PDB file of C-alpha atoms and ligand atoms in Angstrom:
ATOM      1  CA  UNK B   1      55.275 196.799 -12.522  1.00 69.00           C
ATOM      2  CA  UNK B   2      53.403 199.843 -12.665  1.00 81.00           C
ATOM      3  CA  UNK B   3      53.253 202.397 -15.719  1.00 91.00           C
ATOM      4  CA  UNK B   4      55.577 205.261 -15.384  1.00 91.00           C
ATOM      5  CA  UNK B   5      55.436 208.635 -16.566  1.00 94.00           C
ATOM      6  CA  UNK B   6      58.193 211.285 -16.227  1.00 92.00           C
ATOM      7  CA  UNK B   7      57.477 214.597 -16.925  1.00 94.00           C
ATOM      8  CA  UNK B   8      60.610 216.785 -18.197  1.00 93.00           C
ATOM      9  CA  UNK B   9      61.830 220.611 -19.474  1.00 93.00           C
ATOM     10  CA  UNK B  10      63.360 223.985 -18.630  1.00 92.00           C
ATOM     11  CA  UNK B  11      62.445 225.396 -15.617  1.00 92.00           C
ATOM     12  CA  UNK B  12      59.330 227.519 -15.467  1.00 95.00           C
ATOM     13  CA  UNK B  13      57.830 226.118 -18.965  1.00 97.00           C
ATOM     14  CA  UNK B  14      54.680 224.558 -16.956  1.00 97.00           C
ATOM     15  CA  UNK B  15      55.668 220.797 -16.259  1.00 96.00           C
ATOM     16  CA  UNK B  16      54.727 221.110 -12.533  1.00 97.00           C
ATOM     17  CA  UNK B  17      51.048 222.464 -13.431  1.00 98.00           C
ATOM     18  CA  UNK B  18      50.442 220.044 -16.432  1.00 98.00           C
ATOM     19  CA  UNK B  19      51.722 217.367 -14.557  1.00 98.00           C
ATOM     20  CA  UNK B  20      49.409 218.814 -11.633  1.00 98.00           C
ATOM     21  CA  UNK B  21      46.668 218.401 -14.471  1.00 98.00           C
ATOM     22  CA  UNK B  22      47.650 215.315 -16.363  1.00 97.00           C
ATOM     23  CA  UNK B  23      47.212 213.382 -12.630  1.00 97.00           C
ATOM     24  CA  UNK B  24      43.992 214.870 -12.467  1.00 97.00           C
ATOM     25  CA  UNK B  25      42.745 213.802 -15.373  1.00 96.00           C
ATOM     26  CA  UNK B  26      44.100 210.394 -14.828  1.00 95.00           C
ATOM     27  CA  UNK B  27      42.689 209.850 -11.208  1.00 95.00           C
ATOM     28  CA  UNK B  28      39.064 211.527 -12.312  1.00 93.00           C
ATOM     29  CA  UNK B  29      39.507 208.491 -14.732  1.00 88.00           C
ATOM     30  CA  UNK B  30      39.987 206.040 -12.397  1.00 82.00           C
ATOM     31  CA  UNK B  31      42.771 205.187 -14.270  1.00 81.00           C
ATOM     32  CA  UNK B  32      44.441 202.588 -11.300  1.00 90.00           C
ATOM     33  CA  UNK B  33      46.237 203.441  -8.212  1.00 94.00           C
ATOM     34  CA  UNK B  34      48.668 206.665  -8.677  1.00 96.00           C
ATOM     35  CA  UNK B  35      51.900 207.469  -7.069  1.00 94.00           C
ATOM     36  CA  UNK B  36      53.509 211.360  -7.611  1.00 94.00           C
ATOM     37  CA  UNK B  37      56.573 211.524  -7.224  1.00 91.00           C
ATOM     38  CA  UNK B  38      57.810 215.221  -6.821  1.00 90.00           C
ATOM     39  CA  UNK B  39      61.587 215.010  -7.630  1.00 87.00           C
ATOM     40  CA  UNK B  40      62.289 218.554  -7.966  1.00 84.00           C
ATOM     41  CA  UNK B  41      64.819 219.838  -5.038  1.00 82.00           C
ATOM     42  CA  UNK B  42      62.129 223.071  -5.091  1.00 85.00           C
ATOM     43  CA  UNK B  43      59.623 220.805  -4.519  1.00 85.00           C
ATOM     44  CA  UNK B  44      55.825 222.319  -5.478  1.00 93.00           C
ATOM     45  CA  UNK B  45      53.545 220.488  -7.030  1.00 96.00           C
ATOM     46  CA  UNK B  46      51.640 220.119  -3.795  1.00 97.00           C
ATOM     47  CA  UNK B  47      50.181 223.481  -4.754  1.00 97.00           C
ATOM     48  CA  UNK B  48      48.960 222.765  -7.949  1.00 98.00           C
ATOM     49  CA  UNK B  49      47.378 219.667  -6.174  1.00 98.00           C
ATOM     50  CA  UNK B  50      46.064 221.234  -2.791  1.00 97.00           C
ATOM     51  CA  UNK B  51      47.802 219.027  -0.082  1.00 96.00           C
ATOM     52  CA  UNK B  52      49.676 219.108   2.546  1.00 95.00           C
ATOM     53  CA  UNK B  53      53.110 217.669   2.835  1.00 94.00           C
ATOM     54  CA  UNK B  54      54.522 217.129   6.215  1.00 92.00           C
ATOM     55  CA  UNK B  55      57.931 215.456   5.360  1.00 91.00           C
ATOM     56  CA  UNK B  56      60.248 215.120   2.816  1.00 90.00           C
ATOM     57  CA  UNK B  57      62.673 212.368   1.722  1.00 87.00           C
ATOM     58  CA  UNK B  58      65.314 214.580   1.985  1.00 87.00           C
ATOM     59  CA  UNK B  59      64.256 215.956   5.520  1.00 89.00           C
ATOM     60  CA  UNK B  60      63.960 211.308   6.266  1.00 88.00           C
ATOM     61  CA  UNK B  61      67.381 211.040   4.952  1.00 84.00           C
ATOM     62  CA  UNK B  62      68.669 214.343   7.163  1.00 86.00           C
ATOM     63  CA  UNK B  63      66.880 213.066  10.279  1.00 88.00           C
ATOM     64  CA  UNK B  64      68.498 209.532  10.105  1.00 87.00           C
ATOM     65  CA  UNK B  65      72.174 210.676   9.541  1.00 84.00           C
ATOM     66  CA  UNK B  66      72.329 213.240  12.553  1.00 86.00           C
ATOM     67  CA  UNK B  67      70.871 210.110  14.624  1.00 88.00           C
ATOM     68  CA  UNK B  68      73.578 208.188  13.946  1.00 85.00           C
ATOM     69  CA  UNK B  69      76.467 210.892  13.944  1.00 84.00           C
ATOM     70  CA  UNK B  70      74.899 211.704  17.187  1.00 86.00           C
ATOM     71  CA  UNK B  71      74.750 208.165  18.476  1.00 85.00           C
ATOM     72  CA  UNK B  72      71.375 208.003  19.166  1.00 82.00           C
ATOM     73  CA  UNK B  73      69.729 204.337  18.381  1.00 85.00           C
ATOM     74  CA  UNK B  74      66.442 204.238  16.256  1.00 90.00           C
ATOM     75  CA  UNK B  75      63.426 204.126  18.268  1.00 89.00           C
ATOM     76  CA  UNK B  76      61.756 200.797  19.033  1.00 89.00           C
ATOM     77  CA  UNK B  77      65.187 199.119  19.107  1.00 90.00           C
ATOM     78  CA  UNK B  78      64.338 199.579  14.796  1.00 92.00           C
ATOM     79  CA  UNK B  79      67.392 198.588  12.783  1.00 90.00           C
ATOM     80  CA  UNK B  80      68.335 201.704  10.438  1.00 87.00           C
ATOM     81  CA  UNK B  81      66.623 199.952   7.380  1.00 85.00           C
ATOM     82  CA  UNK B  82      63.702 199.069   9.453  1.00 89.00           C
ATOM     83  CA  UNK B  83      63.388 202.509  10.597  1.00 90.00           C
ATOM     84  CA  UNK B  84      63.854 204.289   7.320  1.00 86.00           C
ATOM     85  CA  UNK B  85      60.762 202.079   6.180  1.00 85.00           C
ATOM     86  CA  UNK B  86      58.828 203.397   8.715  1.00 89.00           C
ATOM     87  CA  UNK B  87      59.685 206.895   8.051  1.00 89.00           C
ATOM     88  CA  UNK B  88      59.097 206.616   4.277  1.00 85.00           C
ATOM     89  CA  UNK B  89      55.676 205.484   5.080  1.00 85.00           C
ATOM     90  CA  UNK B  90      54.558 208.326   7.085  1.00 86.00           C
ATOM     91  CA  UNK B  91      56.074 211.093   4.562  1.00 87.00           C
ATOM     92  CA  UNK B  92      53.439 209.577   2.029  1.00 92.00           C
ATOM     93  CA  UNK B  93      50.449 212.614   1.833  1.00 95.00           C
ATOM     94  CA  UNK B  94      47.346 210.851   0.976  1.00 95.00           C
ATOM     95  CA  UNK B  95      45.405 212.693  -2.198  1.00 96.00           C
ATOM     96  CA  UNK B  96      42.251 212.112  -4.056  1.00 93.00           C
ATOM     97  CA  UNK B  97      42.988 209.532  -5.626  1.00 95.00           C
ATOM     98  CA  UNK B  98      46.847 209.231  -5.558  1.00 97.00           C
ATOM     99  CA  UNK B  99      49.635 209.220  -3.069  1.00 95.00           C
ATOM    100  CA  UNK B 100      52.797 211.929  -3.273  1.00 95.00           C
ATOM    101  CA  UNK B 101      56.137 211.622  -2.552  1.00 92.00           C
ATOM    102  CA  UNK B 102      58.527 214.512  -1.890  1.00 91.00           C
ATOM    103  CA  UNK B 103      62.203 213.896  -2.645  1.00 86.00           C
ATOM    104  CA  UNK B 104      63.078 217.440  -1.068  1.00 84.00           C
ATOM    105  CA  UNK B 105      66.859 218.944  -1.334  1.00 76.00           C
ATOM    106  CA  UNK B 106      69.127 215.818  -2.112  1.00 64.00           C
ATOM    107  CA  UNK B 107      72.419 216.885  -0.504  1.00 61.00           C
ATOM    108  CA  UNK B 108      73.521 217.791   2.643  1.00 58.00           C
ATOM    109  CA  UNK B 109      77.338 217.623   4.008  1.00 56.00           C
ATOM    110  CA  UNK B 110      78.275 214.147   4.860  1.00 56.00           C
ATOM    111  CA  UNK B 111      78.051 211.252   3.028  1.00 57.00           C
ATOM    112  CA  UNK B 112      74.557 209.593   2.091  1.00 61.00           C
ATOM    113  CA  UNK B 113      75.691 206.475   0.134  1.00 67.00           C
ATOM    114  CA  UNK B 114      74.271 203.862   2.387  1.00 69.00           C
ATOM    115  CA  UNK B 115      70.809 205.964   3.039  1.00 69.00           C
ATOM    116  CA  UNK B 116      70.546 206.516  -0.427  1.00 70.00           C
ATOM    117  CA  UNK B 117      71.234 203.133  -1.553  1.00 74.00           C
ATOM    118  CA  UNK B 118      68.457 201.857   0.865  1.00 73.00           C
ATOM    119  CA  UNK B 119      65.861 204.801   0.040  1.00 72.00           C
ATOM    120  CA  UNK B 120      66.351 204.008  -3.351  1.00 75.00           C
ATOM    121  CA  UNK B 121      65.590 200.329  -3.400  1.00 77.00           C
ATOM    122  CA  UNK B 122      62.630 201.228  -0.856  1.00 76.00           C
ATOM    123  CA  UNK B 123      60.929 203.943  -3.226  1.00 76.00           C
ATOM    124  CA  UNK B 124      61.254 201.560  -6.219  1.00 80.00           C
ATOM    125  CA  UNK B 125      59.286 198.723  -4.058  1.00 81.00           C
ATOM    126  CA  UNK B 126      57.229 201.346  -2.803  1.00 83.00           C
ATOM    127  CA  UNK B 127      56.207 202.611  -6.546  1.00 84.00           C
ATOM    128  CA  UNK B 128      55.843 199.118  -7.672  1.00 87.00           C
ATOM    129  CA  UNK B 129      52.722 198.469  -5.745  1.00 90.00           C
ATOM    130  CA  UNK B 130      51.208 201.455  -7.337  1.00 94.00           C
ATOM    131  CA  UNK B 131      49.596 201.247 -11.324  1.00 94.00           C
ATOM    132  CA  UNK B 132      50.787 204.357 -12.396  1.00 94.00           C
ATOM    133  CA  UNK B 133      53.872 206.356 -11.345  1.00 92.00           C
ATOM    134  CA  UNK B 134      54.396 209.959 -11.927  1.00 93.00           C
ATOM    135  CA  UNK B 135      57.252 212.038 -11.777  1.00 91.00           C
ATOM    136  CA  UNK B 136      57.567 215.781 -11.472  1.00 92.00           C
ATOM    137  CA  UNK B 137      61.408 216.136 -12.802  1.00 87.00           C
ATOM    138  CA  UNK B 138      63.692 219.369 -11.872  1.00 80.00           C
ATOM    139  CA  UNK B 139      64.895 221.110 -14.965  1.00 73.00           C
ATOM    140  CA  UNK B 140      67.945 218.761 -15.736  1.00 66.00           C
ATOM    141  CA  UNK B 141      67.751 215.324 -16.544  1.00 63.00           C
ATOM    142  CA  UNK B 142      70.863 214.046 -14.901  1.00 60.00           C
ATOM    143  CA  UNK B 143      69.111 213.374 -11.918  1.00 61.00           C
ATOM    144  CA  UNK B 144      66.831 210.638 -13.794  1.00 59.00           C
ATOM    145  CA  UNK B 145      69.772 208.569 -14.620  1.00 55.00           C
ATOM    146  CA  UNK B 146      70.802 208.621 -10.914  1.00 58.00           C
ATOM    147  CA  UNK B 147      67.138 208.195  -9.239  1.00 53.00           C
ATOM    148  CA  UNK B 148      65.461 205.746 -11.573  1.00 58.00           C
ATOM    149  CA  UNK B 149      66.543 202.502 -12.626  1.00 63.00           C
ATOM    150  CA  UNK B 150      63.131 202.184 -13.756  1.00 77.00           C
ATOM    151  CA  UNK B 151      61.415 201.607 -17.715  1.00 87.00           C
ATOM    152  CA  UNK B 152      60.200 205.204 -18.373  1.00 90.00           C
ATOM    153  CA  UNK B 153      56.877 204.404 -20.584  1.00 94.00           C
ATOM    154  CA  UNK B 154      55.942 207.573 -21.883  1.00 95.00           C
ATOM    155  CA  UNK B 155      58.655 211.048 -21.133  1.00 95.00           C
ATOM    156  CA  UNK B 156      56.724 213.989 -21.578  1.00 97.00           C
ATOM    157  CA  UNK B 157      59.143 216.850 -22.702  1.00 97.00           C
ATOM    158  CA  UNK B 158      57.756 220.356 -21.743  1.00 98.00           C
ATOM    159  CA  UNK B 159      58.733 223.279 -23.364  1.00 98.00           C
ATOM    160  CA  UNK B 160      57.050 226.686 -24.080  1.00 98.00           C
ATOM    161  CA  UNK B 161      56.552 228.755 -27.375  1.00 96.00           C
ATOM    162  CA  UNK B 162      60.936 229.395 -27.843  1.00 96.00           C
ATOM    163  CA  UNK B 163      63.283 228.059 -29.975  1.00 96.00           C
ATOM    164  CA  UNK B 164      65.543 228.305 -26.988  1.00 95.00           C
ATOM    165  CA  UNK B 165      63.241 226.001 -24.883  1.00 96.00           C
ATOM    166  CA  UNK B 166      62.579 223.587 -27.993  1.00 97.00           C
ATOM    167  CA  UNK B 167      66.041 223.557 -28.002  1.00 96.00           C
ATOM    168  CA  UNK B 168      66.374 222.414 -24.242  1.00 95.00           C
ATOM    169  CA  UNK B 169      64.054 219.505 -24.858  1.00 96.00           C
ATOM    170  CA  UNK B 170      65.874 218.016 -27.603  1.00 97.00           C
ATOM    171  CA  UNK B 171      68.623 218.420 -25.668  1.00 94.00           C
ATOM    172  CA  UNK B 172      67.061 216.490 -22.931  1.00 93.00           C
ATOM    173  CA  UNK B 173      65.663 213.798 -25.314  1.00 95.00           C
ATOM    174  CA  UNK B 174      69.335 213.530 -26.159  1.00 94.00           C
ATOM    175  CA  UNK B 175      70.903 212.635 -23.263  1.00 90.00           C
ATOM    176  CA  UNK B 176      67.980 210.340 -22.156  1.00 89.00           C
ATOM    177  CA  UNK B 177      69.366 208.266 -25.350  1.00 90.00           C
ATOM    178  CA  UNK B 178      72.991 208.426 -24.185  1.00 89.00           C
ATOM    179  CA  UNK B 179      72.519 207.635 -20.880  1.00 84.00           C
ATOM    180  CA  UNK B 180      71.013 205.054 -22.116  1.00 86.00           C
ATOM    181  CA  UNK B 181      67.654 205.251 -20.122  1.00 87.00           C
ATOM    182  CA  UNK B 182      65.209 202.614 -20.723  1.00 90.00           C
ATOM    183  CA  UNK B 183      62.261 205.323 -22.130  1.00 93.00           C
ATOM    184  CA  UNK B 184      59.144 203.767 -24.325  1.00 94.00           C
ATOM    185  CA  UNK B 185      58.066 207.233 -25.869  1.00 96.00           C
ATOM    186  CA  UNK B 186      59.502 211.055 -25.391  1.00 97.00           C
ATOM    187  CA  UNK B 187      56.599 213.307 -26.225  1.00 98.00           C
ATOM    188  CA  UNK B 188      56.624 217.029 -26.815  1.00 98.00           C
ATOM    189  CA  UNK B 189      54.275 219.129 -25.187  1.00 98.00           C
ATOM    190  CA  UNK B 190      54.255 222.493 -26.429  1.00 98.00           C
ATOM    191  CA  UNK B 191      53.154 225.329 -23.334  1.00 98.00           C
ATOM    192  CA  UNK B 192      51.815 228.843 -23.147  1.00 98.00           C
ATOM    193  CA  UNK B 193      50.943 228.603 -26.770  1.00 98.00           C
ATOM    194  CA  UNK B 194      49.203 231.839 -27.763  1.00 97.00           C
ATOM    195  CA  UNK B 195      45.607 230.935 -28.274  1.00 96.00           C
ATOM    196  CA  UNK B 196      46.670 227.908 -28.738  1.00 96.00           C
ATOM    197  CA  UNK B 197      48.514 227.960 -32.240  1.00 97.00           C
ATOM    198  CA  UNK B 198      52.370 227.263 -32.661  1.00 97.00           C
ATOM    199  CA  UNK B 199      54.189 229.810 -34.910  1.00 95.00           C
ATOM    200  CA  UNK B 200      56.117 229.127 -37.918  1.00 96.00           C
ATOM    201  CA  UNK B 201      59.713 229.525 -35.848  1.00 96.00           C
ATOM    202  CA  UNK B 202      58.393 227.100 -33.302  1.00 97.00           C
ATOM    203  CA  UNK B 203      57.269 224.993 -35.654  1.00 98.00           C
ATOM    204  CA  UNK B 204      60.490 224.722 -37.887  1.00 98.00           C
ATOM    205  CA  UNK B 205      62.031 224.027 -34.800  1.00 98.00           C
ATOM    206  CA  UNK B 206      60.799 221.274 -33.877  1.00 98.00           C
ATOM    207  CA  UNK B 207      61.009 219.819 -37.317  1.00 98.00           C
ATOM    208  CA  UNK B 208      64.426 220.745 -37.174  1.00 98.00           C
ATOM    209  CA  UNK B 209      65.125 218.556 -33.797  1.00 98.00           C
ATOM    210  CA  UNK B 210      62.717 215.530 -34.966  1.00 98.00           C
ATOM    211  CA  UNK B 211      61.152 216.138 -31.761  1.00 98.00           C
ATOM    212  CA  UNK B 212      57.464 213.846 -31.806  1.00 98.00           C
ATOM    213  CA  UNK B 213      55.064 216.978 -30.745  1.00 98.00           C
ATOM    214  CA  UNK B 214      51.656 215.320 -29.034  1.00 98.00           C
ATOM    215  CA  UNK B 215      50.226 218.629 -27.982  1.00 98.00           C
ATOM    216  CA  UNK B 216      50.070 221.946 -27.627  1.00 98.00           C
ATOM    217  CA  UNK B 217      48.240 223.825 -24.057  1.00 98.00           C
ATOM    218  CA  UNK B 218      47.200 227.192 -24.918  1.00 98.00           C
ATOM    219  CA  UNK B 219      48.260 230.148 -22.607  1.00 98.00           C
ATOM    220  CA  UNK B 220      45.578 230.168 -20.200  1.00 97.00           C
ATOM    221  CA  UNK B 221      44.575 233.657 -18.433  1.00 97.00           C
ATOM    222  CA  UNK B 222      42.618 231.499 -15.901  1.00 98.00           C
ATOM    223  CA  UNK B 223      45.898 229.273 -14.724  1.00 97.00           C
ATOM    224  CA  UNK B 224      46.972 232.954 -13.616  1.00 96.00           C
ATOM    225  CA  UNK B 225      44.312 234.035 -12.070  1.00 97.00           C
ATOM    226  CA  UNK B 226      44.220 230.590  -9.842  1.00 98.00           C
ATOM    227  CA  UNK B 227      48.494 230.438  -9.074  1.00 95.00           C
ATOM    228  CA  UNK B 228      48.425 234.485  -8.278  1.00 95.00           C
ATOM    229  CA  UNK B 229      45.612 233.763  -5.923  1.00 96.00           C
ATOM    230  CA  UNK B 230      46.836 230.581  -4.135  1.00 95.00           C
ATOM    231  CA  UNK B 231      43.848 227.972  -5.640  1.00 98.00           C
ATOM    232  CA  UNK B 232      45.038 224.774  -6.518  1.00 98.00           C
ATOM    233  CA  UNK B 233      45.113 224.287 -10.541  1.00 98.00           C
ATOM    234  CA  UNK B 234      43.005 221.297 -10.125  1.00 98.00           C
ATOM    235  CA  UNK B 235      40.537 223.177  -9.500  1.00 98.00           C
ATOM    236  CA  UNK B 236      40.088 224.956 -12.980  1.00 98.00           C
ATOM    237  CA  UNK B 237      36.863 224.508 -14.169  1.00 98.00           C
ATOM    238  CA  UNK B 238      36.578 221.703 -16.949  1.00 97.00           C
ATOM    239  CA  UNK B 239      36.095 223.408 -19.444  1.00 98.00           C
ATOM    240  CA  UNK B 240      39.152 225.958 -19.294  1.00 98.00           C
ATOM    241  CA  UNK B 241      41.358 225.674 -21.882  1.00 98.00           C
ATOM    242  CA  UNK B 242      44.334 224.480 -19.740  1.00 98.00           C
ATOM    243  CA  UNK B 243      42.352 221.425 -18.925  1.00 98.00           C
ATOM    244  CA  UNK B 244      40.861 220.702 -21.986  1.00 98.00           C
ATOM    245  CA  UNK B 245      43.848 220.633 -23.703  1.00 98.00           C
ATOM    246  CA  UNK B 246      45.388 218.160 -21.246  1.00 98.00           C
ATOM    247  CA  UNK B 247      42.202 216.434 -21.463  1.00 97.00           C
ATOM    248  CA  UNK B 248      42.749 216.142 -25.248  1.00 97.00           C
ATOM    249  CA  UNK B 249      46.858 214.983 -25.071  1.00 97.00           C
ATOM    250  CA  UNK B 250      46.154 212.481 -22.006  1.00 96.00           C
ATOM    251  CA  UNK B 251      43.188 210.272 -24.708  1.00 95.00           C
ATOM    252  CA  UNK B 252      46.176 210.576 -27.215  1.00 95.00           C
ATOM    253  CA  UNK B 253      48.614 209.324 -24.697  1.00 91.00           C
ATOM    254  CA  UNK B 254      46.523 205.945 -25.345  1.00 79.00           C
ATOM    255  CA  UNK B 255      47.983 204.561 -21.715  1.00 77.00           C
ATOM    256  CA  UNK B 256      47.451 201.473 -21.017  1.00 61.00           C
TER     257      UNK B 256
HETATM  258  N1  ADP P   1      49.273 227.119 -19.890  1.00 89.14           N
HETATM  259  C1  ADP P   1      49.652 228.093 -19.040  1.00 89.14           C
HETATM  260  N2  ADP P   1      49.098 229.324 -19.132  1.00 89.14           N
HETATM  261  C2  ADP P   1      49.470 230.331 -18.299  1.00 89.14           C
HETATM  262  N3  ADP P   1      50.374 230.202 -17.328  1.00 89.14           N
HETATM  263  C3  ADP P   1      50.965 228.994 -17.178  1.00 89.14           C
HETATM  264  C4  ADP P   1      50.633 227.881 -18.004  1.00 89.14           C
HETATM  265  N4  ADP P   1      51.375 226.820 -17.600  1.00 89.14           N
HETATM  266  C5  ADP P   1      52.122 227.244 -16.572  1.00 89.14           C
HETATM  267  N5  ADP P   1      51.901 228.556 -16.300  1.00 89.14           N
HETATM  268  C6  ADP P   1      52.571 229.380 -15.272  1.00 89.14           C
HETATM  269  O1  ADP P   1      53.970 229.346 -15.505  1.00 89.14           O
HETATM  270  C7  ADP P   1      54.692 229.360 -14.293  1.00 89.14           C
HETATM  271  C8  ADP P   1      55.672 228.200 -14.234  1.00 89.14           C
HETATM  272  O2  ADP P   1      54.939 227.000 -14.181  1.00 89.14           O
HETATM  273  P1  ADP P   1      55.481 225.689 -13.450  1.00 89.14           P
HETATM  274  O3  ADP P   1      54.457 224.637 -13.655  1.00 89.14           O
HETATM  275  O4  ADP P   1      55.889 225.990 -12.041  1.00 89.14           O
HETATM  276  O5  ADP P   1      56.790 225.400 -14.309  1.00 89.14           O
HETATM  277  P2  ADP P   1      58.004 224.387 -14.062  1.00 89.14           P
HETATM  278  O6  ADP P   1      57.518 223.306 -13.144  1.00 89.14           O
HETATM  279  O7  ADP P   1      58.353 223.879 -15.421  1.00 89.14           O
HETATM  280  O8  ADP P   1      59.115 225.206 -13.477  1.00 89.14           O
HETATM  281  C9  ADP P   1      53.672 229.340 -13.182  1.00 89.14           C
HETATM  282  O9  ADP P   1      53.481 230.631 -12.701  1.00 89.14           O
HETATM  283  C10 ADP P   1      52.402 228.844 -13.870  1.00 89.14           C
HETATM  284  O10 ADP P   1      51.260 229.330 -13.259  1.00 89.14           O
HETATM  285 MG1   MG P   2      58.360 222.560 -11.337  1.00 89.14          MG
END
C-alpha cells in the first residue's frame, strides 16, 4: 500500500501549485515511485508540472459508453473491462519522476455505474503499485468520500490569509470526520501569506477552529511572474520563497 496524500481547500487558495511543488520536492528526493492524481473536474496541474496530457479518465469513460450505446465491440475482440485497462494505461503521462492521472469532468448524460465501478477498482490497483499517491482535490470534499476508499495519511488543508477561507478548511476537516474517512493527519497550510507572517485575525482563527497549522508559504511575486507567463512552477528557482517554504513544511511532514 502506498502513502497517500490529498491535498484540499477553497478554490483558488494555491493547492494546485503547492501540490505542483510539494511533488517536486518529493521526486527531487527520490522519495519512491509517485502517482498524481489530478481529481479536479478543471483539471490543471499539468501546468504547474510542464506535461502533456493526452487523455482523461473522464474522456476513457465517455469513449467507452458511446461504443456500446452505439454497438460497436471493443477492439481486439477486448472484453469492456479488458479494454478499459488498456485505455487507463495509455492516459498515464509519464513525468520526471512520477506518473499523472487526469480524472477530467465526471458526468456526462447516461448512466456510468458499471464504468465507474470498474475504473474505480482499476485506479485503486493502479495507485497501489506506486509508493506515494498524490491527489490534487477540487474545492469540495464530497467527491473524496465517493472516489477514495483509500487510508488518507496526511490531508493537507489549503487555505489563504481569510477568516472566510480558514473557515472553509475547518469546514472541510469536518466533514472528512463525518464521513467518516479513514485520514492519519489533516494539516493546515496557510497561502499567500504576506511576507510570510500570519496576522492576528488569521491567527485567532485558526485557534478558534483547532485547526493543526504546519506551515505558512509566503506570497510569492515570482509564482506570478512564472503562471502570467506560461512557465511551469517547478521551475522556480530553489531558492524562491514559494519553494523554500514547501521545502521547509514537506521535512516537517516527516513521511515515511
Ligand atoms: N504563494 C503564492 N504566491 C502568489 N501567487 C500564488 C501563490 N500560490 C498560488 N498563487 C496563485 O493563485 C492562483 C490560484 O492558484 P491555484 O494553485 O490554481 O489554486 P487552486 O488549485 O486552489 O484553485 C494562481 O494564479 C496561482 O499562480
Ligand atoms: Mg486547482
Amino acid at each position: 500500500m502506498g502513502y497517500n496524500i490529498a491535498v484540499a481547500g477553497k478554490g483558488g487558495t494555491g493547492k494546485t501549485s503547492l501540490t505542483g511543488l510539494l511533488i517536486n520536492n518529493l521526486t527531487k528526493n527520490n522519495k519512491g515511485t509517485v502517482l498524481v492524481v489530478d481529481a479536479d473536474a478543471n483539471a490543471n496541474i499539468n501546468e504547474v508540472l510542464g506535461i502533456e496530457v493526452e487523455s482523461t479518465i473522464g474522456e476513457i469513460r465517455e469513449e467507452v459508453s458511446q461504443r456500446e450505446k452505439q454497438g460497436n465491440a471493443f477492439p481486439g475482440g477486448m472484453t469492456k473491462a479488458q479494454y478499459l485497462q488498456y485505455r487507463l494505461n495509455t492516459c498515464l503521462a509519464e513525468g520526471d519522476g512520477y506518473d499523472l492521472m487526469v480524472m477530467g469532468r465526471s458526468e456526462g448524460e447516461g448512466c456510468y455505474c458499471y464504468v465507474n465501478g470498474i475504473l474505480r477498482e482499476q485506479t485503486d490497483k493502479l495507485s497501489d503499485a506506486y509508493e506515494y499517491l498524490v491527489i490534487d482535490n477540487e474545492a469540495g470534499m464530497e467527491h473524496l468520500s465517493r472516489k477514495t476508499t483509500k487510508h488518507i495519511d496526511k490531508l493537507l488543508l489549503v487555505s489563504d490569509c481569510s477568516r472566510r477561507s480558514i473557515q472553509a478548511v475547518a469546514r472541510i476537516r469536518d466533514l472528512a470526520r463525518e464521513l467518516k474517512l479513514s485520514v492519519g493527519e489533516i494539516l493546515l497550510i496557510v497561502n499567500k501569506v504576506p511576507n510570510g507572517v500570519l496576522n492576528k485575525g488569521v491567527c485567532e482563527e485558526i485557534e478558534k477552529h483547532k485547526l493543526d497549522l504546519i506551515g505558512v508559504v509566503p506570497l510569492d511575486n515570482l509564482i506570478y511572474e512564472y503562471d502570467s507567463s506560461g512557465i511551469p512552477l517547478v521551475q522556480l528557482p530553489e531558492d524562491s520563497e514559494a519553494k523554500t517554504a514547501v521545502r521547509d513544511i514537506m521535512s516537517k511532514l516527516e513521511l515515511k
